[in-house]
Short mmCIF file of C-alpha atoms in Angstrom, two decimals:
data_model
loop_
_atom_site.label_atom_id
_atom_site.label_comp_id
_atom_site.label_asym_id
_atom_site.label_seq_id
_atom_site.Cartn_x
_atom_site.Cartn_y
_atom_site.Cartn_z
CA VAL A 174 12.12 -23.40 4.86
CA GLU A 175 15.39 -25.02 3.86
CA LEU A 176 15.42 -22.90 0.69
CA LEU A 177 15.97 -19.84 2.91
CA LYS A 178 19.11 -21.25 4.57
CA GLU A 179 20.40 -22.43 1.21
CA LYS A 180 19.94 -18.94 -0.25
CA ILE A 181 21.63 -17.36 2.78
CA ARG A 182 24.58 -19.74 2.32
CA LEU A 183 24.80 -19.16 -1.44
CA GLU A 184 23.90 -15.48 -1.82
CA GLY A 185 24.36 -13.96 1.64
CA LYS A 186 27.48 -11.91 2.19
CA VAL A 187 28.92 -11.59 5.68
CA LEU A 188 30.36 -8.08 5.76
CA SER A 189 31.55 -8.36 9.37
CA ASP A 190 30.86 -10.45 12.49
CA MET A 191 27.69 -8.39 12.88
CA VAL A 192 26.44 -7.49 9.40
CA LEU A 193 24.87 -9.93 6.94
CA LYS A 194 24.00 -8.67 3.47
CA VAL A 195 21.04 -10.49 1.89
CA ASP A 196 19.94 -7.78 -0.50
CA SER A 197 19.77 -10.03 -3.58
CA PHE A 198 16.68 -11.91 -2.29
CA ILE A 199 15.42 -10.45 1.03
CA ASN A 200 15.52 -6.67 1.31
CA HIS A 201 16.43 -4.87 -1.92
CA GLN A 202 15.89 -7.36 -4.69
CA VAL A 203 13.26 -9.83 -3.48
CA ASP A 204 12.41 -13.41 -4.50
CA PRO A 205 8.58 -13.52 -4.27
CA VAL A 206 8.42 -17.32 -4.35
CA LEU A 207 10.72 -17.52 -1.32
CA VAL A 208 8.62 -14.83 0.40
CA MET A 209 5.49 -16.95 -0.10
CA GLU A 210 7.27 -20.03 1.32
CA ILE A 211 8.22 -17.94 4.34
CA GLY A 212 4.67 -16.58 4.68
CA LYS A 213 3.25 -20.11 4.58
CA ALA A 214 5.75 -21.27 7.21
CA PHE A 215 4.68 -18.47 9.59
CA ALA A 216 0.99 -19.18 8.88
CA LYS A 217 1.58 -22.84 9.73
CA ALA A 218 3.63 -22.10 12.87
CA PHE A 219 0.81 -19.91 14.24
CA GLU A 220 -2.16 -21.73 12.72
CA ASP A 221 -3.80 -22.42 16.11
CA GLU A 222 -3.60 -18.81 17.21
CA HIS A 223 -6.63 -17.43 15.32
CA ILE A 224 -4.62 -14.49 14.01
CA THR A 225 -6.76 -11.57 12.80
CA LYS A 226 -3.97 -9.23 11.72
CA VAL A 227 -0.31 -9.25 10.73
CA LEU A 228 1.79 -6.29 11.90
CA THR A 229 5.16 -5.19 10.54
CA ILE A 230 7.26 -2.07 10.07
CA GLU A 231 8.23 -0.41 6.79
CA SER A 232 10.04 -1.13 4.58
CA SER A 233 11.65 -4.54 4.48
CA GLY A 234 9.03 -6.21 6.65
CA ILE A 235 6.29 -5.41 4.13
CA GLN A 236 6.89 -8.24 1.65
CA PHE A 237 6.93 -10.83 4.46
CA ALA A 238 3.81 -9.39 6.08
CA MET A 239 2.16 -9.53 2.65
CA GLY A 240 3.09 -13.20 2.16
CA THR A 241 2.03 -14.15 5.69
CA ALA A 242 -1.26 -12.20 5.58
CA LEU A 243 -2.10 -13.79 2.23
CA ALA A 244 -1.39 -17.27 3.63
CA LEU A 245 -3.50 -16.55 6.74
CA GLY A 246 -6.32 -14.77 4.89
CA VAL A 247 -6.15 -11.63 7.06
CA PRO A 248 -5.10 -8.00 6.48
CA PHE A 249 -1.70 -6.66 7.43
CA VAL A 250 -0.67 -3.25 8.77
CA TYR A 251 2.74 -1.62 8.66
CA ALA A 252 3.99 0.92 11.16
CA LYS A 253 5.34 4.00 9.38
CA LYS A 254 8.66 5.68 9.90
CA LYS A 255 7.37 9.04 8.71
CA LYS A 256 3.97 10.56 9.18
CA ALA A 257 2.09 11.03 5.88
CA ILE A 258 -0.25 13.99 5.46
CA THR A 259 -3.06 11.48 4.92
CA GLN A 260 -2.42 9.80 8.29
CA SER A 261 -4.86 10.39 11.10
CA SER A 262 -3.63 12.19 14.22
CA ASP A 263 -4.89 9.40 16.46
CA LEU A 264 -1.70 7.35 16.54
CA TYR A 265 0.33 4.89 18.53
CA SER A 266 4.00 5.82 18.42
CA ALA A 267 7.33 4.44 19.59
CA SER A 268 11.04 5.28 19.30
CA VAL A 269 13.23 2.73 17.58
CA GLU A 270 17.00 2.67 17.40
CA SER A 271 18.17 1.24 14.08
CA PHE A 272 21.09 -1.17 14.15
CA THR A 273 21.90 -0.99 10.42
CA ARG A 274 21.42 2.76 10.10
CA ASN A 275 22.79 3.92 13.43
CA GLU A 276 19.98 6.37 14.13
CA THR A 277 16.80 6.66 16.19
CA TYR A 278 13.49 7.12 14.46
CA GLN A 279 9.85 7.39 15.41
CA ILE A 280 7.33 4.80 14.21
CA THR A 281 3.59 5.45 14.12
CA LEU A 282 0.44 3.41 13.59
CA SER A 283 -3.11 4.70 13.21
CA LYS A 284 -5.09 3.55 16.24
CA GLN A 285 -8.06 2.40 14.18
CA PHE A 286 -6.02 -0.49 12.75
CA LEU A 287 -5.35 -2.24 16.08
CA THR A 288 -8.26 -2.95 18.40
CA PRO A 289 -8.79 -5.08 21.53
CA ASN A 290 -10.53 -7.64 19.30
CA ASP A 291 -7.38 -8.30 17.28
CA ARG A 292 -5.02 -11.23 17.67
CA VAL A 293 -1.77 -10.01 16.18
CA LEU A 294 1.21 -11.76 14.60
CA ILE A 295 4.30 -9.57 14.19
CA VAL A 296 6.46 -10.34 11.13
CA ASP A 297 9.87 -8.88 10.33
CA ASP A 298 12.89 -9.65 8.17
CA PHE A 299 15.56 -9.48 10.91
CA LEU A 300 15.79 -9.89 14.66
CA ALA A 301 19.03 -8.39 15.97
CA THR A 302 18.83 -5.96 18.89
CA GLY A 303 15.07 -6.40 19.07
CA ALA A 304 14.49 -2.63 19.06
CA ALA A 305 11.90 -2.61 16.27
CA LEU A 306 10.00 -5.51 17.86
CA VAL A 307 9.97 -3.82 21.26
CA GLY A 308 8.40 -0.77 19.60
CA LEU A 309 5.73 -2.86 17.87
CA ILE A 310 5.02 -4.87 21.04
CA GLY A 311 4.48 -1.62 22.95
CA MET A 312 1.91 -0.48 20.39
CA ILE A 313 0.05 -3.80 20.57
CA ARG A 314 -0.07 -3.72 24.37
CA GLU A 315 -1.29 -0.12 24.34
CA SER A 316 -4.07 -1.09 21.93
CA GLY A 317 -5.36 -3.93 24.10
CA ALA A 318 -4.96 -6.40 21.21
CA ALA A 319 -3.63 -9.89 21.96
CA LEU A 320 -0.11 -10.66 20.76
CA ALA A 321 0.17 -14.20 19.40
CA GLY A 322 3.87 -14.06 18.61
CA ALA A 323 6.55 -12.95 16.18
CA GLY A 324 7.65 -14.53 12.91
CA ILE A 325 11.25 -13.64 12.04
CA VAL A 326 12.97 -14.48 8.76
CA ILE A 327 16.59 -14.19 9.94
CA GLU A 328 17.62 -14.08 13.57
CA LYS A 329 21.11 -13.06 14.57
CA SER A 330 21.02 -15.18 17.70
CA PHE A 331 24.33 -13.79 18.96
CA GLN A 332 22.72 -10.39 19.52
CA GLU A 333 20.46 -9.56 22.45
CA GLY A 334 17.06 -9.36 20.67
CA ARG A 335 15.93 -12.97 21.05
CA LYS A 336 16.35 -12.96 24.84
CA LEU A 337 14.78 -9.51 25.17
CA ILE A 338 11.64 -10.57 23.28
CA GLU A 339 11.37 -13.96 25.02
CA ASP A 340 11.73 -12.23 28.39
CA ALA A 341 8.76 -10.08 27.36
CA GLY A 342 6.77 -13.33 27.13
CA VAL A 343 6.47 -13.33 23.34
CA ARG A 344 6.63 -16.56 21.33
CA ILE A 345 9.15 -16.32 18.48
CA CYS A 346 9.38 -18.40 15.33
CA SER A 347 12.66 -17.66 13.56
CA LEU A 348 13.20 -19.47 10.27
CA ALA A 349 16.98 -19.03 10.09
CA ARG A 350 18.88 -18.63 13.35
CA ILE A 351 22.49 -17.59 12.97
CA ALA A 352 24.67 -18.70 15.90
CA SER A 353 27.74 -16.90 14.61
CA MET A 354 29.22 -15.61 11.40
CA SER A 355 32.40 -14.17 9.97
CA PRO A 356 33.37 -13.35 6.39
CA GLY A 357 33.02 -16.59 4.43
CA GLU A 358 31.32 -18.55 7.25
CA ILE A 359 27.78 -18.76 8.64
CA HIS A 360 26.78 -21.16 11.42
CA PHE A 361 23.08 -21.81 11.93
CA ILE A 362 21.42 -23.01 15.11
CA GLU A 363 19.68 -26.20 14.07
CA GLU A 364 16.36 -26.75 15.82
CA LEU A 365 13.99 -29.66 15.49
CA LYS A 366 11.06 -27.29 15.32
CA THR A 367 12.49 -24.91 12.76
CA SER A 368 13.95 -27.70 10.67
CA SER A 369 10.61 -29.48 10.44
CA VAL A 370 8.89 -26.43 9.01
CA LYS A 371 8.96 -26.60 5.21
CA VAL B 77 -10.31 -4.86 -10.98
CA GLU B 78 -13.78 -3.61 -10.12
CA LEU B 79 -13.15 -4.54 -6.47
CA LEU B 80 -10.54 -1.76 -6.33
CA LYS B 81 -12.95 0.97 -7.45
CA GLU B 82 -15.61 -0.38 -5.10
CA LYS B 83 -13.18 -0.22 -2.19
CA ILE B 84 -12.11 3.31 -3.15
CA ARG B 85 -15.77 4.35 -3.24
CA LEU B 86 -16.61 2.64 0.07
CA GLU B 87 -13.46 3.15 2.13
CA GLY B 88 -11.56 5.97 0.42
CA LYS B 89 -11.71 9.38 2.08
CA VAL B 90 -11.30 12.50 -0.01
CA LEU B 91 -9.51 14.93 2.30
CA SER B 92 -9.35 17.72 -0.30
CA ASP B 93 -9.56 18.15 -4.09
CA MET B 94 -6.02 16.77 -4.20
CA VAL B 95 -5.64 14.25 -1.37
CA LEU B 96 -7.25 10.81 -1.29
CA LYS B 97 -6.84 8.71 1.84
CA VAL B 98 -6.90 4.95 1.18
CA ASP B 99 -4.95 3.80 4.20
CA SER B 100 -7.45 1.14 5.28
CA PHE B 101 -6.62 -1.16 2.32
CA ILE B 102 -3.78 0.29 0.17
CA ASN B 103 -0.93 1.94 2.07
CA HIS B 104 -1.11 1.49 5.85
CA GLN B 105 -3.48 -1.38 6.47
CA VAL B 106 -3.39 -3.58 3.35
CA ASP B 107 -5.85 -6.11 1.92
CA PRO B 108 -3.57 -8.87 0.53
CA VAL B 109 -6.34 -10.45 -1.57
CA LEU B 110 -6.94 -7.14 -3.34
CA VAL B 111 -3.18 -6.74 -3.81
CA MET B 112 -3.03 -10.14 -5.54
CA GLU B 113 -5.95 -9.18 -7.82
CA ILE B 114 -4.06 -6.02 -8.71
CA GLY B 115 -0.84 -7.97 -9.29
CA LYS B 116 -2.63 -10.40 -11.59
CA ALA B 117 -4.20 -7.51 -13.54
CA PHE B 118 -0.77 -5.94 -14.14
CA ALA B 119 0.69 -9.34 -15.09
CA LYS B 120 -2.13 -9.79 -17.61
CA ALA B 121 -1.87 -6.27 -19.02
CA PHE B 122 1.85 -6.78 -19.72
CA GLU B 123 1.82 -10.52 -20.44
CA ASP B 124 3.31 -10.12 -23.96
CA GLU B 125 6.20 -8.01 -22.74
CA HIS B 126 8.48 -10.80 -21.43
CA ILE B 127 9.07 -8.92 -18.18
CA THR B 128 12.16 -10.09 -16.26
CA LYS B 129 11.90 -7.75 -13.28
CA VAL B 130 9.40 -5.57 -11.43
CA LEU B 131 10.71 -2.27 -10.06
CA THR B 132 9.12 -0.10 -7.39
CA ILE B 133 10.03 2.37 -4.66
CA GLU B 134 9.71 1.91 -0.91
CA SER B 135 7.44 1.75 0.96
CA SER B 136 3.91 1.62 -0.37
CA GLY B 137 4.88 0.24 -3.77
CA ILE B 138 6.35 -2.89 -2.19
CA GLN B 139 3.14 -4.88 -1.65
CA PHE B 140 2.03 -4.26 -5.26
CA ALA B 141 5.46 -5.14 -6.65
CA MET B 142 5.31 -8.33 -4.56
CA GLY B 143 1.86 -9.28 -5.94
CA THR B 144 2.86 -8.46 -9.52
CA ALA B 145 6.23 -10.24 -9.35
CA LEU B 146 4.55 -13.32 -7.88
CA ALA B 147 1.96 -13.31 -10.69
CA LEU B 148 4.68 -12.89 -13.33
CA GLY B 149 7.14 -15.35 -11.76
CA VAL B 150 10.02 -12.84 -11.66
CA PRO B 151 11.92 -11.03 -8.88
CA PHE B 152 11.19 -7.47 -7.84
CA VAL B 153 13.50 -4.69 -6.68
CA TYR B 154 12.64 -1.60 -4.68
CA ALA B 155 14.54 1.65 -4.83
CA LYS B 156 15.49 2.83 -1.33
CA LYS B 157 14.92 6.21 0.20
CA LYS B 158 17.86 5.84 2.59
CA LYS B 159 21.14 4.14 2.03
CA ALA B 160 21.64 1.10 4.32
CA ILE B 161 25.12 0.21 5.56
CA THR B 162 24.75 -3.11 3.74
CA GLN B 163 24.14 -1.40 0.40
CA SER B 164 26.89 -1.44 -2.19
CA SER B 165 28.40 1.89 -3.25
CA ASP B 166 27.74 1.15 -6.91
CA LEU B 167 24.33 2.81 -7.15
CA TYR B 168 21.89 4.50 -9.45
CA SER B 169 20.36 7.51 -7.75
CA ALA B 170 17.70 10.13 -8.43
CA SER B 171 16.03 13.04 -6.63
CA VAL B 172 12.30 12.77 -6.05
CA GLU B 173 9.97 15.47 -4.80
CA SER B 174 7.22 13.96 -2.66
CA PHE B 175 3.71 15.26 -3.17
CA THR B 176 2.24 13.86 0.07
CA ARG B 177 5.20 14.75 2.25
CA ASN B 178 6.25 18.04 0.71
CA GLU B 179 9.96 17.26 0.66
CA THR B 180 12.70 16.14 -1.73
CA TYR B 181 14.48 12.87 -1.10
CA GLN B 182 17.15 10.79 -2.79
CA ILE B 183 16.36 7.29 -4.04
CA THR B 184 19.04 4.69 -4.74
CA LEU B 185 19.24 1.30 -6.39
CA SER B 186 22.23 -1.08 -6.46
CA LYS B 187 23.45 -1.31 -10.05
CA GLN B 188 23.76 -5.10 -9.98
CA PHE B 189 19.94 -5.43 -9.86
CA LEU B 190 19.23 -3.73 -13.21
CA THR B 191 21.13 -4.90 -16.28
CA PRO B 192 20.82 -4.35 -20.06
CA ASN B 193 19.28 -7.83 -20.27
CA ASP B 194 16.31 -6.85 -18.11
CA ARG B 195 12.83 -5.96 -19.32
CA VAL B 196 11.35 -3.92 -16.51
CA LEU B 197 7.79 -3.23 -15.36
CA ILE B 198 7.45 -0.35 -12.90
CA VAL B 199 4.68 -0.72 -10.31
CA ASP B 200 3.49 1.91 -7.85
CA ASP B 201 0.45 2.68 -5.70
CA PHE B 202 -0.18 6.24 -6.92
CA LEU B 203 0.50 8.34 -9.99
CA ALA B 204 0.06 12.05 -9.21
CA THR B 205 2.88 14.43 -10.18
CA GLY B 206 4.85 11.55 -11.70
CA ALA B 207 7.99 12.54 -9.77
CA ALA B 208 8.72 9.06 -8.38
CA LEU B 209 8.17 7.45 -11.79
CA VAL B 210 10.47 9.94 -13.50
CA GLY B 211 13.17 8.99 -10.98
CA LEU B 212 12.70 5.27 -11.62
CA ILE B 213 12.59 5.74 -15.41
CA GLY B 214 15.90 7.62 -15.25
CA MET B 215 17.50 4.71 -13.41
CA ILE B 216 16.20 2.18 -15.93
CA ARG B 217 17.48 4.23 -18.89
CA GLU B 218 20.87 4.66 -17.24
CA SER B 219 21.09 0.87 -16.74
CA GLY B 220 20.38 0.07 -20.38
CA ALA B 221 17.44 -2.16 -19.40
CA ALA B 222 14.27 -2.07 -21.50
CA LEU B 223 11.25 -0.38 -19.94
CA ALA B 224 8.03 -2.25 -20.77
CA GLY B 225 5.70 0.11 -18.95
CA ALA B 226 4.19 1.17 -15.65
CA GLY B 227 1.38 -0.41 -13.65
CA ILE B 228 -0.37 2.11 -11.40
CA VAL B 229 -2.99 1.25 -8.81
CA ILE B 230 -4.60 4.71 -8.46
CA GLU B 231 -4.03 7.53 -10.93
CA LYS B 232 -5.05 11.07 -10.08
CA SER B 233 -5.65 11.94 -13.71
CA PHE B 234 -6.20 15.63 -12.93
CA GLN B 235 -2.54 16.00 -11.96
CA GLU B 236 0.29 16.25 -14.46
CA GLY B 237 1.93 12.83 -13.98
CA ARG B 238 0.03 10.86 -16.63
CA LYS B 239 0.92 13.27 -19.44
CA LEU B 240 4.53 13.56 -18.27
CA ILE B 241 5.05 9.79 -18.31
CA GLU B 242 3.23 9.27 -21.62
CA ASP B 243 5.30 12.05 -23.19
CA ALA B 244 8.38 10.09 -22.09
CA GLY B 245 7.08 7.26 -24.30
CA VAL B 246 6.10 4.94 -21.45
CA ARG B 247 3.00 2.74 -21.63
CA ILE B 248 0.82 3.12 -18.53
CA CYS B 249 -1.82 0.76 -17.15
CA SER B 250 -3.74 2.50 -14.37
CA LEU B 251 -6.40 0.40 -12.67
CA ALA B 252 -8.38 3.28 -11.15
CA ARG B 253 -8.24 6.66 -12.89
CA ILE B 254 -9.72 9.51 -10.92
CA ALA B 255 -10.99 12.34 -13.15
CA SER B 256 -11.87 14.59 -10.24
CA MET B 257 -12.76 14.40 -6.58
CA SER B 258 -14.02 16.48 -3.71
CA PRO B 259 -15.06 15.53 -0.18
CA GLY B 260 -17.84 12.97 -0.58
CA GLU B 261 -17.42 12.54 -4.35
CA ILE B 262 -15.06 10.61 -6.61
CA HIS B 263 -15.41 10.50 -10.41
CA PHE B 264 -13.55 7.80 -12.28
CA ILE B 265 -12.50 7.90 -15.94
CA GLU B 266 -14.13 4.82 -17.41
CA GLU B 267 -12.02 3.14 -20.07
CA LEU B 268 -12.88 0.09 -22.13
CA LYS B 269 -9.42 -1.30 -21.55
CA THR B 270 -9.26 -0.75 -17.82
CA SER B 271 -12.83 -1.86 -17.35
CA SER B 272 -12.22 -5.14 -19.14
CA VAL B 273 -9.37 -6.06 -16.81
CA LYS B 274 -10.72 -8.18 -13.98
#
């Protein structure tokens, strides 16, 4: 998905060594054509995995889960940050520390939507500390479902999340891996595998 | 979108006269094929309006905004319930009282994503009290953008939202209008216009 790196270069704003703002096309205003390209890239990367369900976390993972689930022809589920009155009481839950909001919140998922028969692909917009992914992985393991891997739109490879998730034995496909950044400069990790995905 | 009403009949759970649970295909687990049908129906209903942007509110509006924006070939934007550290300080904001969560929250939208040149279609999963829509309409009016109308997946027509939004001069296309409901029973308002949308 070269279009993604191009957009990050053109429209992304590096606010500090740690914070990348991509809210004109990823997580506030959203380019649905780019989202579908990303969804197709994840579907292709995991095409041999017989995925039955895509899992993400509200809110900014939802559009990418939607695009990926549509490309794979399966439903998606999103873990919720607040319990709705319509939600069942039979829930998986996990604590997640947010990097961009500097707070800890509880995520929940109704148990009926993850079963031991599922083969799950996690999708999210960012991988930084890996906290959200660790929460989702815990829920999947508790459910007895198989975890096929994680599709990540933008990975900040200089933070600890990538290693944490790989050490947990989870296959990761990140479409844009940022080696380092500073205001005005973004350096991507170029990978044969990622580069060949279009 | 007859498939939508069928799904509501088959999978929807009426928890009380006021609360309909559709979390197996609308707002927790999501059926992406149904979402695309819904998006195409909204795109068709507003095809003469020269829409430039779809607007929704996180979280459960996002998948429908994504489907609609993809069908229309325009970007979408979602108002946020919490301010992210990456968000600009130049924001529209509004207070919204949540019916399903029984609380008031602040929604925000970066000003750069709504301009006087935009023709906006609002999309949301539910219309009940109309509180979220009133908040979004206020932001659009403040921006000087034109409001083409609102596409609603499920309207609880026995609550006050429909009248409130129509009185504000906004055209509404609701795909499933519920006249009344009680545990085990759902009665839809059948409309020529809605029924002819497929």
